[in-house]
PDB file of C-alpha atoms in Angstrom:
ATOM      1  CA  MET T   1     -70.066 -59.963 -44.064  1.00  0.00           C
ATOM      2  CA  PRO T   2     -67.507 -57.119 -43.867  1.00  0.00           C
ATOM      3  CA  GLN T   3     -64.494 -57.739 -41.677  1.00  0.00           C
ATOM      4  CA  ARG T   4     -63.645 -55.473 -38.756  1.00  0.00           C
ATOM      5  CA  ALA T   5     -61.360 -52.617 -39.753  1.00  0.00           C
ATOM      6  CA  ASN T   6     -58.387 -53.845 -37.734  1.00  0.00           C
ATOM      7  CA  ALA T   7     -59.183 -57.548 -37.651  1.00  0.00           C
ATOM      8  CA  PRO T   8     -56.365 -60.036 -38.253  1.00  0.00           C
ATOM      9  CA  HIS T   9     -56.579 -62.381 -41.193  1.00  0.00           C
ATOM     10  CA  PRO T  10     -57.018 -66.164 -41.057  1.00  0.00           C
ATOM     11  CA  GLY T  11     -53.807 -68.136 -40.891  1.00  0.00           C
ATOM     12  CA  THR T  12     -51.679 -65.414 -39.293  1.00  0.00           C
ATOM     13  CA  GLY T  13     -50.825 -67.726 -36.396  1.00  0.00           C
ATOM     14  CA  GLY T  14     -48.956 -70.322 -38.388  1.00  0.00           C
ATOM     15  CA  GLY T  15     -45.232 -69.750 -38.103  1.00  0.00           C
ATOM     16  CA  LYS T  16     -45.438 -66.015 -37.466  1.00  0.00           C
ATOM     17  CA  PRO T  17     -44.832 -64.234 -34.149  1.00  0.00           C
ATOM     18  CA  PRO T  18     -47.812 -62.407 -32.656  1.00  0.00           C
ATOM     19  CA  ARG T  19     -47.805 -58.641 -33.046  1.00  0.00           C
ATOM     20  CA  HIS T  20     -49.742 -57.996 -29.830  1.00  0.00           C
ATOM     21  CA  VAL T  21     -49.424 -60.100 -26.679  1.00  0.00           C
ATOM     22  CA  ALA T  22     -51.280 -59.470 -23.412  1.00  0.00           C
ATOM     23  CA  ILE T  23     -50.432 -61.080 -20.084  1.00  0.00           C
ATOM     24  CA  ILE T  24     -52.493 -61.464 -16.920  1.00  0.00           C
ATOM     25  CA  MET T  25     -49.673 -61.480 -14.378  1.00  0.00           C
ATOM     26  CA  ASP T  26     -50.972 -63.826 -11.689  1.00  0.00           C
ATOM     27  CA  GLY T  27     -49.339 -65.699  -8.845  1.00  0.00           C
ATOM     28  CA  ASN T  28     -47.262 -63.195  -6.883  1.00  0.00           C
ATOM     29  CA  GLY T  29     -49.043 -63.966  -3.625  1.00  0.00           C
ATOM     30  CA  ARG T  30     -48.783 -67.735  -4.046  1.00  0.00           C
ATOM     31  CA  TRP T  31     -45.098 -67.403  -4.929  1.00  0.00           C
ATOM     32  CA  ALA T  32     -44.513 -65.575  -1.637  1.00  0.00           C
ATOM     33  CA  LYS T  33     -46.697 -67.917   0.407  1.00  0.00           C
ATOM     34  CA  ALA T  34     -44.817 -70.978  -0.856  1.00  0.00           C
ATOM     35  CA  ARG T  35     -41.620 -69.401   0.496  1.00  0.00           C
ATOM     36  CA  HIS T  36     -43.181 -68.219   3.779  1.00  0.00           C
ATOM     37  CA  LEU T  37     -42.645 -64.595   2.744  1.00  0.00           C
ATOM     38  CA  PRO T  38     -44.985 -61.591   2.953  1.00  0.00           C
ATOM     39  CA  ARG T  39     -47.068 -60.863  -0.135  1.00  0.00           C
ATOM     40  CA  ILE T  40     -45.061 -57.723  -0.880  1.00  0.00           C
ATOM     41  CA  ALA T  41     -42.031 -59.944  -1.503  1.00  0.00           C
ATOM     42  CA  GLY T  42     -43.977 -61.682  -4.255  1.00  0.00           C
ATOM     43  CA  HIS T  43     -44.993 -58.361  -5.746  1.00  0.00           C
ATOM     44  CA  ARG T  44     -41.364 -57.193  -5.753  1.00  0.00           C
ATOM     45  CA  LYS T  45     -40.375 -60.339  -7.615  1.00  0.00           C
ATOM     46  CA  GLY T  46     -43.299 -59.701  -9.935  1.00  0.00           C
ATOM     47  CA  VAL T  47     -41.869 -56.283 -10.843  1.00  0.00           C
ATOM     48  CA  GLU T  48     -38.574 -57.985 -11.676  1.00  0.00           C
ATOM     49  CA  ALA T  49     -40.532 -60.286 -13.995  1.00  0.00           C
ATOM     50  CA  VAL T  50     -42.121 -57.246 -15.682  1.00  0.00           C
ATOM     51  CA  ARG T  51     -38.655 -55.873 -16.463  1.00  0.00           C
ATOM     52  CA  ARG T  52     -37.470 -59.277 -17.677  1.00  0.00           C
ATOM     53  CA  ILE T  53     -40.452 -60.035 -19.891  1.00  0.00           C
ATOM     54  CA  SER T  54     -40.782 -56.547 -21.366  1.00  0.00           C
ATOM     55  CA  ARG T  55     -37.170 -56.814 -22.560  1.00  0.00           C
ATOM     56  CA  ALA T  56     -37.660 -60.390 -23.759  1.00  0.00           C
ATOM     57  CA  ALA T  57     -40.741 -59.334 -25.740  1.00  0.00           C
ATOM     58  CA  ARG T  58     -38.722 -56.683 -27.535  1.00  0.00           C
ATOM     59  CA  GLU T  59     -35.943 -59.171 -28.306  1.00  0.00           C
ATOM     60  CA  LEU T  60     -38.513 -61.612 -29.704  1.00  0.00           C
ATOM     61  CA  GLY T  61     -40.066 -59.048 -32.046  1.00  0.00           C
ATOM     62  CA  ILE T  62     -43.384 -58.441 -30.275  1.00  0.00           C
ATOM     63  CA  GLU T  63     -44.697 -55.028 -31.310  1.00  0.00           C
ATOM     64  CA  VAL T  64     -47.069 -54.478 -28.389  1.00  0.00           C
ATOM     65  CA  LEU T  65     -46.968 -56.041 -24.915  1.00  0.00           C
ATOM     66  CA  THR T  66     -49.964 -55.266 -22.700  1.00  0.00           C
ATOM     67  CA  LEU T  67     -49.670 -56.118 -19.003  1.00  0.00           C
ATOM     68  CA  TYR T  68     -52.552 -56.275 -16.517  1.00  0.00           C
ATOM     69  CA  ALA T  69     -50.915 -54.480 -13.584  1.00  0.00           C
ATOM     70  CA  PHE T  70     -53.852 -53.374 -11.416  1.00  0.00           C
ATOM     71  CA  SER T  71     -57.506 -54.093 -12.029  1.00  0.00           C
ATOM     72  CA  SER T  72     -60.452 -51.983 -10.941  1.00  0.00           C
ATOM     73  CA  GLU T  73     -61.334 -54.885  -8.617  1.00  0.00           C
ATOM     74  CA  ASN T  74     -57.918 -54.848  -6.919  1.00  0.00           C
ATOM     75  CA  TRP T  75     -59.073 -51.969  -4.699  1.00  0.00           C
ATOM     76  CA  ARG T  76     -60.818 -54.673  -2.649  1.00  0.00           C
ATOM     77  CA  ARG T  77     -57.454 -55.917  -1.421  1.00  0.00           C
ATOM     78  CA  PRO T  78     -56.154 -54.856   2.010  1.00  0.00           C
ATOM     79  CA  GLU T  79     -55.195 -51.189   2.172  1.00  0.00           C
ATOM     80  CA  GLU T  80     -51.595 -52.003   3.071  1.00  0.00           C
ATOM     81  CA  GLU T  81     -51.201 -54.236   0.012  1.00  0.00           C
ATOM     82  CA  VAL T  82     -52.672 -51.591  -2.301  1.00  0.00           C
ATOM     83  CA  ARG T  83     -50.282 -49.017  -0.824  1.00  0.00           C
ATOM     84  CA  ASP T  84     -47.346 -51.389  -1.400  1.00  0.00           C
ATOM     85  CA  LEU T  85     -48.411 -51.949  -5.012  1.00  0.00           C
ATOM     86  CA  MET T  86     -48.594 -48.215  -5.665  1.00  0.00           C
ATOM     87  CA  GLY T  87     -45.131 -47.821  -4.151  1.00  0.00           C
ATOM     88  CA  LEU T  88     -43.762 -50.473  -6.484  1.00  0.00           C
ATOM     89  CA  LEU T  89     -45.366 -48.700  -9.441  1.00  0.00           C
ATOM     90  CA  ARG T  90     -43.648 -45.449  -8.434  1.00  0.00           C
ATOM     91  CA  ARG T  91     -40.310 -47.216  -8.177  1.00  0.00           C
ATOM     92  CA  PHE T  92     -40.818 -48.889 -11.540  1.00  0.00           C
ATOM     93  CA  LEU T  93     -41.494 -45.562 -13.237  1.00  0.00           C
ATOM     94  CA  GLN T  94     -38.492 -43.965 -11.553  1.00  0.00           C
ATOM     95  CA  THR T  95     -36.074 -46.743 -12.492  1.00  0.00           C
ATOM     96  CA  GLU T  96     -37.363 -47.722 -15.935  1.00  0.00           C
ATOM     97  CA  ALA T  97     -38.061 -44.378 -17.620  1.00  0.00           C
ATOM     98  CA  GLU T  98     -34.528 -43.870 -18.885  1.00  0.00           C
ATOM     99  CA  ASP T  99     -34.299 -47.472 -20.117  1.00  0.00           C
ATOM    100  CA  LEU T 100     -37.567 -47.109 -22.034  1.00  0.00           C
ATOM    101  CA  ILE T 101     -36.270 -43.963 -23.719  1.00  0.00           C
ATOM    102  CA  ARG T 102     -32.871 -45.491 -24.477  1.00  0.00           C
ATOM    103  CA  GLU T 103     -34.441 -48.667 -25.902  1.00  0.00           C
ATOM    104  CA  ASP T 104     -36.920 -46.693 -28.078  1.00  0.00           C
ATOM    105  CA  VAL T 105     -39.985 -48.070 -26.279  1.00  0.00           C
ATOM    106  CA  ARG T 106     -43.275 -46.185 -26.177  1.00  0.00           C
ATOM    107  CA  LEU T 107     -45.197 -46.416 -22.905  1.00  0.00           C
ATOM    108  CA  ARG T 108     -48.997 -46.337 -22.848  1.00  0.00           C
ATOM    109  CA  VAL T 109     -51.334 -46.615 -19.884  1.00  0.00           C
ATOM    110  CA  ILE T 110     -54.961 -47.705 -20.226  1.00  0.00           C
ATOM    111  CA  GLY T 111     -57.624 -47.722 -17.550  1.00  0.00           C
ATOM    112  CA  GLU T 112     -58.919 -45.102 -15.128  1.00  0.00           C
ATOM    113  CA  TYR T 113     -55.449 -44.360 -13.795  1.00  0.00           C
ATOM    114  CA  ARG T 114     -56.333 -40.743 -13.053  1.00  0.00           C
ATOM    115  CA  ALA T 115     -58.175 -42.031  -9.987  1.00  0.00           C
ATOM    116  CA  LEU T 116     -54.762 -42.799  -8.447  1.00  0.00           C
ATOM    117  CA  SER T 117     -52.937 -40.289  -6.250  1.00  0.00           C
ATOM    118  CA  ALA T 118     -52.054 -36.983  -7.918  1.00  0.00           C
ATOM    119  CA  ASP T 119     -48.295 -37.488  -7.627  1.00  0.00           C
ATOM    120  CA  LEU T 120     -48.506 -40.922  -9.219  1.00  0.00           C
ATOM    121  CA  VAL T 121     -50.706 -39.623 -12.052  1.00  0.00           C
ATOM    122  CA  ALA T 122     -48.131 -36.900 -12.699  1.00  0.00           C
ATOM    123  CA  MET T 123     -45.338 -39.489 -12.829  1.00  0.00           C
ATOM    124  CA  ILE T 124     -47.313 -41.618 -15.278  1.00  0.00           C
ATOM    125  CA  ASP T 125     -48.128 -38.662 -17.529  1.00  0.00           C
ATOM    126  CA  GLU T 126     -44.513 -37.489 -17.522  1.00  0.00           C
ATOM    127  CA  THR T 127     -43.133 -40.947 -18.380  1.00  0.00           C
ATOM    128  CA  VAL T 128     -45.695 -41.478 -21.132  1.00  0.00           C
ATOM    129  CA  ALA T 129     -44.950 -38.048 -22.600  1.00  0.00           C
ATOM    130  CA  ARG T 130     -41.189 -38.634 -22.522  1.00  0.00           C
ATOM    131  CA  THR T 131     -41.515 -41.835 -24.550  1.00  0.00           C
ATOM    132  CA  GLN T 132     -43.927 -40.577 -27.212  1.00  0.00           C
ATOM    133  CA  ARG T 133     -41.155 -39.594 -29.616  1.00  0.00           C
ATOM    134  CA  ASN T 134     -39.910 -43.181 -29.617  1.00  0.00           C
ATOM    135  CA  HIS T 135     -40.642 -45.336 -32.654  1.00  0.00           C
ATOM    136  CA  GLY T 136     -40.011 -48.843 -31.362  1.00  0.00           C
ATOM    137  CA  PRO T 137     -42.250 -51.404 -29.665  1.00  0.00           C
ATOM    138  CA  MET T 138     -44.958 -50.405 -27.219  1.00  0.00           C
ATOM    139  CA  LEU T 139     -45.387 -51.353 -23.571  1.00  0.00           C
ATOM    140  CA  VAL T 140     -49.003 -50.929 -22.449  1.00  0.00           C
ATOM    141  CA  ILE T 141     -49.772 -51.007 -18.730  1.00  0.00           C
ATOM    142  CA  ALA T 142     -53.389 -51.534 -17.636  1.00  0.00           C
ATOM    143  CA  LEU T 143     -53.927 -49.618 -14.378  1.00  0.00           C
ATOM    144  CA  ASN T 144     -57.237 -49.412 -12.548  1.00  0.00           C
ATOM    145  CA  TYR T 145     -58.546 -51.143 -15.650  1.00  0.00           C
ATOM    146  CA  GLY T 146     -61.722 -53.149 -16.104  1.00  0.00           C
ATOM    147  CA  SER T 147     -62.912 -54.255 -19.519  1.00  0.00           C
ATOM    148  CA  GLN T 148     -66.607 -54.001 -18.697  1.00  0.00           C
ATOM    149  CA  ALA T 149     -66.069 -50.385 -17.608  1.00  0.00           C
ATOM    150  CA  GLU T 150     -64.115 -49.704 -20.820  1.00  0.00           C
ATOM    151  CA  ILE T 151     -66.947 -51.136 -22.955  1.00  0.00           C
ATOM    152  CA  THR T 152     -69.569 -49.220 -20.959  1.00  0.00           C
ATOM    153  CA  ALA T 153     -67.632 -45.961 -21.416  1.00  0.00           C
ATOM    154  CA  ALA T 154     -67.380 -46.575 -25.163  1.00  0.00           C
ATOM    155  CA  ALA T 155     -71.135 -47.177 -25.375  1.00  0.00           C
ATOM    156  CA  ARG T 156     -71.756 -44.006 -23.382  1.00  0.00           C
ATOM    157  CA  ARG T 157     -69.575 -41.934 -25.742  1.00  0.00           C
ATOM    158  CA  LEU T 158     -71.414 -43.271 -28.773  1.00  0.00           C
ATOM    159  CA  ALA T 159     -74.790 -42.645 -27.107  1.00  0.00           C
ATOM    160  CA  THR T 160     -73.722 -39.060 -26.437  1.00  0.00           C
ATOM    161  CA  ASP T 161     -72.796 -38.641 -30.099  1.00  0.00           C
ATOM    162  CA  VAL T 162     -76.203 -39.995 -31.126  1.00  0.00           C
ATOM    163  CA  ALA T 163     -78.006 -37.700 -28.680  1.00  0.00           C
ATOM    164  CA  SER T 164     -76.132 -34.657 -30.020  1.00  0.00           C
ATOM    165  CA  GLY T 165     -77.045 -35.523 -33.603  1.00  0.00           C
ATOM    166  CA  GLY T 166     -73.458 -36.209 -34.630  1.00  0.00           C
ATOM    167  CA  LEU T 167     -74.107 -39.910 -35.184  1.00  0.00           C
ATOM    168  CA  ILE T 168     -77.065 -42.057 -36.205  1.00  0.00           C
ATOM    169  CA  PRO T 169     -77.539 -45.514 -34.651  1.00  0.00           C
ATOM    170  CA  ASP T 170     -77.205 -47.320 -38.000  1.00  0.00           C
ATOM    171  CA  GLU T 171     -73.650 -45.966 -38.297  1.00  0.00           C
ATOM    172  CA  ILE T 172     -72.546 -47.887 -35.197  1.00  0.00           C
ATOM    173  CA  ASP T 173     -70.852 -51.083 -36.308  1.00  0.00           C
ATOM    174  CA  GLU T 174     -67.979 -53.119 -34.844  1.00  0.00           C
ATOM    175  CA  ALA T 175     -65.313 -50.892 -36.377  1.00  0.00           C
ATOM    176  CA  ARG T 176     -66.979 -47.723 -35.050  1.00  0.00           C
ATOM    177  CA  PHE T 177     -67.310 -49.254 -31.593  1.00  0.00           C
ATOM    178  CA  GLU T 178     -63.658 -50.325 -31.558  1.00  0.00           C
ATOM    179  CA  ARG T 179     -62.603 -46.766 -32.293  1.00  0.00           C
ATOM    180  CA  ALA T 180     -64.207 -45.751 -29.003  1.00  0.00           C
ATOM    181  CA  LEU T 181     -62.104 -48.226 -26.979  1.00  0.00           C
ATOM    182  CA  ALA T 182     -58.839 -47.403 -25.226  1.00  0.00           C
ATOM    183  CA  THR T 183     -56.976 -49.798 -27.526  1.00  0.00           C
ATOM    184  CA  HIS T 184     -58.362 -48.352 -30.775  1.00  0.00           C
ATOM    185  CA  ASP T 185     -54.929 -47.578 -32.241  1.00  0.00           C
ATOM    186  CA  LEU T 186     -53.214 -50.838 -31.246  1.00  0.00           C
ATOM    187  CA  PRO T 187     -52.821 -53.946 -33.404  1.00  0.00           C
ATOM    188  CA  PRO T 188     -55.469 -56.625 -32.812  1.00  0.00           C
ATOM    189  CA  LEU T 189     -54.759 -58.800 -29.799  1.00  0.00           C
ATOM    190  CA  ASP T 190     -53.166 -62.046 -31.003  1.00  0.00           C
ATOM    191  CA  LEU T 191     -52.244 -63.892 -27.812  1.00  0.00           C
ATOM    192  CA  MET T 192     -53.491 -63.701 -24.223  1.00  0.00           C
ATOM    193  CA  ILE T 193     -51.398 -65.457 -21.573  1.00  0.00           C
ATOM    194  CA  ARG T 194     -52.388 -66.001 -17.946  1.00  0.00           C
ATOM    195  CA  THR T 195     -49.864 -67.298 -15.477  1.00  0.00           C
ATOM    196  CA  SER T 196     -50.389 -69.334 -12.269  1.00  0.00           C
ATOM    197  CA  GLY T 197     -52.792 -71.941 -13.672  1.00  0.00           C
ATOM    198  CA  GLU T 198     -56.006 -69.957 -13.297  1.00  0.00           C
ATOM    199  CA  GLN T 199     -58.239 -70.152 -16.370  1.00  0.00           C
ATOM    200  CA  ARG T 200     -60.301 -66.996 -16.625  1.00  0.00           C
ATOM    201  CA  LEU T 201     -59.937 -63.539 -18.185  1.00  0.00           C
ATOM    202  CA  SER T 202     -60.787 -61.570 -15.037  1.00  0.00           C
ATOM    203  CA  ASN T 203     -62.375 -58.640 -16.877  1.00  0.00           C
ATOM    204  CA  PHE T 204     -59.293 -58.021 -19.042  1.00  0.00           C
ATOM    205  CA  LEU T 205     -59.568 -57.007 -22.724  1.00  0.00           C
ATOM    206  CA  LEU T 206     -62.849 -58.867 -23.187  1.00  0.00           C
ATOM    207  CA  TRP T 207     -63.744 -57.233 -26.513  1.00  0.00           C
ATOM    208  CA  GLN T 208     -60.176 -57.384 -27.778  1.00  0.00           C
ATOM    209  CA  ALA T 209     -59.805 -61.074 -26.900  1.00  0.00           C
ATOM    210  CA  ALA T 210     -62.721 -62.178 -29.087  1.00  0.00           C
ATOM    211  CA  TYR T 211     -60.421 -64.030 -31.504  1.00  0.00           C
ATOM    212  CA  ALA T 212     -57.165 -64.003 -29.548  1.00  0.00           C
ATOM    213  CA  GLU T 213     -55.425 -67.267 -28.808  1.00  0.00           C
ATOM    214  CA  LEU T 214     -55.632 -68.031 -25.071  1.00  0.00           C
ATOM    215  CA  MET T 215     -52.891 -69.751 -23.091  1.00  0.00           C
ATOM    216  CA  PHE T 216     -53.069 -70.653 -19.415  1.00  0.00           C
ATOM    217  CA  VAL T 217     -49.728 -71.673 -17.951  1.00  0.00           C
ATOM    218  CA  ASP T 218     -49.003 -73.070 -14.495  1.00  0.00           C
ATOM    219  CA  THR T 219     -45.885 -70.954 -13.942  1.00  0.00           C
ATOM    220  CA  LEU T 220     -46.317 -68.294 -11.259  1.00  0.00           C
ATOM    221  CA  TRP T 221     -45.647 -64.793 -12.561  1.00  0.00           C
ATOM    222  CA  PRO T 222     -42.391 -64.172 -10.605  1.00  0.00           C
ATOM    223  CA  ASP T 223     -40.951 -67.317 -12.250  1.00  0.00           C
ATOM    224  CA  PHE T 224     -42.104 -66.469 -15.779  1.00  0.00           C
ATOM    225  CA  ASP T 225     -39.026 -65.855 -17.926  1.00  0.00           C
ATOM    226  CA  LYS T 226     -37.898 -65.511 -21.522  1.00  0.00           C
ATOM    227  CA  ALA T 227     -37.919 -69.288 -22.024  1.00  0.00           C
ATOM    228  CA  ALA T 228     -41.545 -69.437 -20.847  1.00  0.00           C
ATOM    229  CA  LEU T 229     -42.467 -66.616 -23.212  1.00  0.00           C
ATOM    230  CA  GLU T 230     -40.677 -68.348 -26.080  1.00  0.00           C
ATOM    231  CA  ALA T 231     -42.616 -71.528 -25.329  1.00  0.00           C
ATOM    232  CA  ALA T 232     -45.878 -69.581 -25.490  1.00  0.00           C
ATOM    233  CA  LEU T 233     -44.863 -68.066 -28.832  1.00  0.00           C
ATOM    234  CA  GLU T 234     -44.006 -71.511 -30.167  1.00  0.00           C
ATOM    235  CA  GLY T 235     -47.444 -72.722 -29.111  1.00  0.00           C
ATOM    236  CA  PHE T 236     -49.037 -69.729 -30.807  1.00  0.00           C
ATOM    237  CA  ALA T 237     -47.119 -70.380 -34.040  1.00  0.00           C
ATOM    238  CA  ALA T 238     -48.418 -73.953 -34.111  1.00  0.00           C
ATOM    239  CA  ARG T 239     -52.069 -72.914 -33.998  1.00  0.00           C
ATOM    240  CA  HIS T 240     -54.173 -72.368 -37.103  1.00  0.00           C
ATOM    241  CA  ARG T 241     -56.316 -69.293 -36.619  1.00  0.00           C
ATOM    242  CA  ARG T 242     -59.587 -69.510 -38.568  1.00  0.00           C
ATOM    243  CA  PHE T 243     -61.573 -66.542 -37.158  1.00  0.00           C
ATOM    244  CA  GLY T 244     -64.811 -68.375 -37.842  1.00  0.00           C
ATOM    245  CA  GLY T 245     -63.744 -69.664 -41.274  1.00  0.00           C
ATOM    246  CA  LEU T 246     -62.394 -73.022 -42.378  1.00  0.00           C
TER     247      LEU T 246
END
């Protein structure tokens, strides 16, 4: 059976750092509740953790770090909390843009982020554009992202190509489908980490995680630091990745 075009090869876990790490950043609210603080205080600490871990990832040689910042389901949260989260995103873009440029980091955003407010979309587009000449590691932020919606959109694009006569159904294989995803030009996902002890993927990178190593850690996201990331990488290095083989 032919291997997917960008599929990793068996054994790449042993002793080697992952190229692409994704993190479900969970636990901000519980961090705040344990300290009798409002939820926004947990989210502020969570932004500090984003800065800390994005730098740690670069120091540890990770090529791509993908962070689940705001899911398509997060709109169900109270309006005040959503407004606070958008404010923190604005502040992050304002304060981090120059550091990303200086540290040669490329910023990417995946998800339906254009549904956000016009001023925020403009800030995102400007920051992404300013970092595109960089050649270093990549920071990918998933905003208003849902994996089922991403997969559905990819299927719709391929169906449109078939309907227009530009594609025949037999030409649709795994590699062709992957090229229709938002992550088509990224390395395969090697490691998925979720903080706070919850053990589910929450509609994040479902296709991409097919053969990723999964780690669920009890640490709440605001407390996740370089040592915790190093421990996850050590655990990854100890695993033997077979991808269905022996």
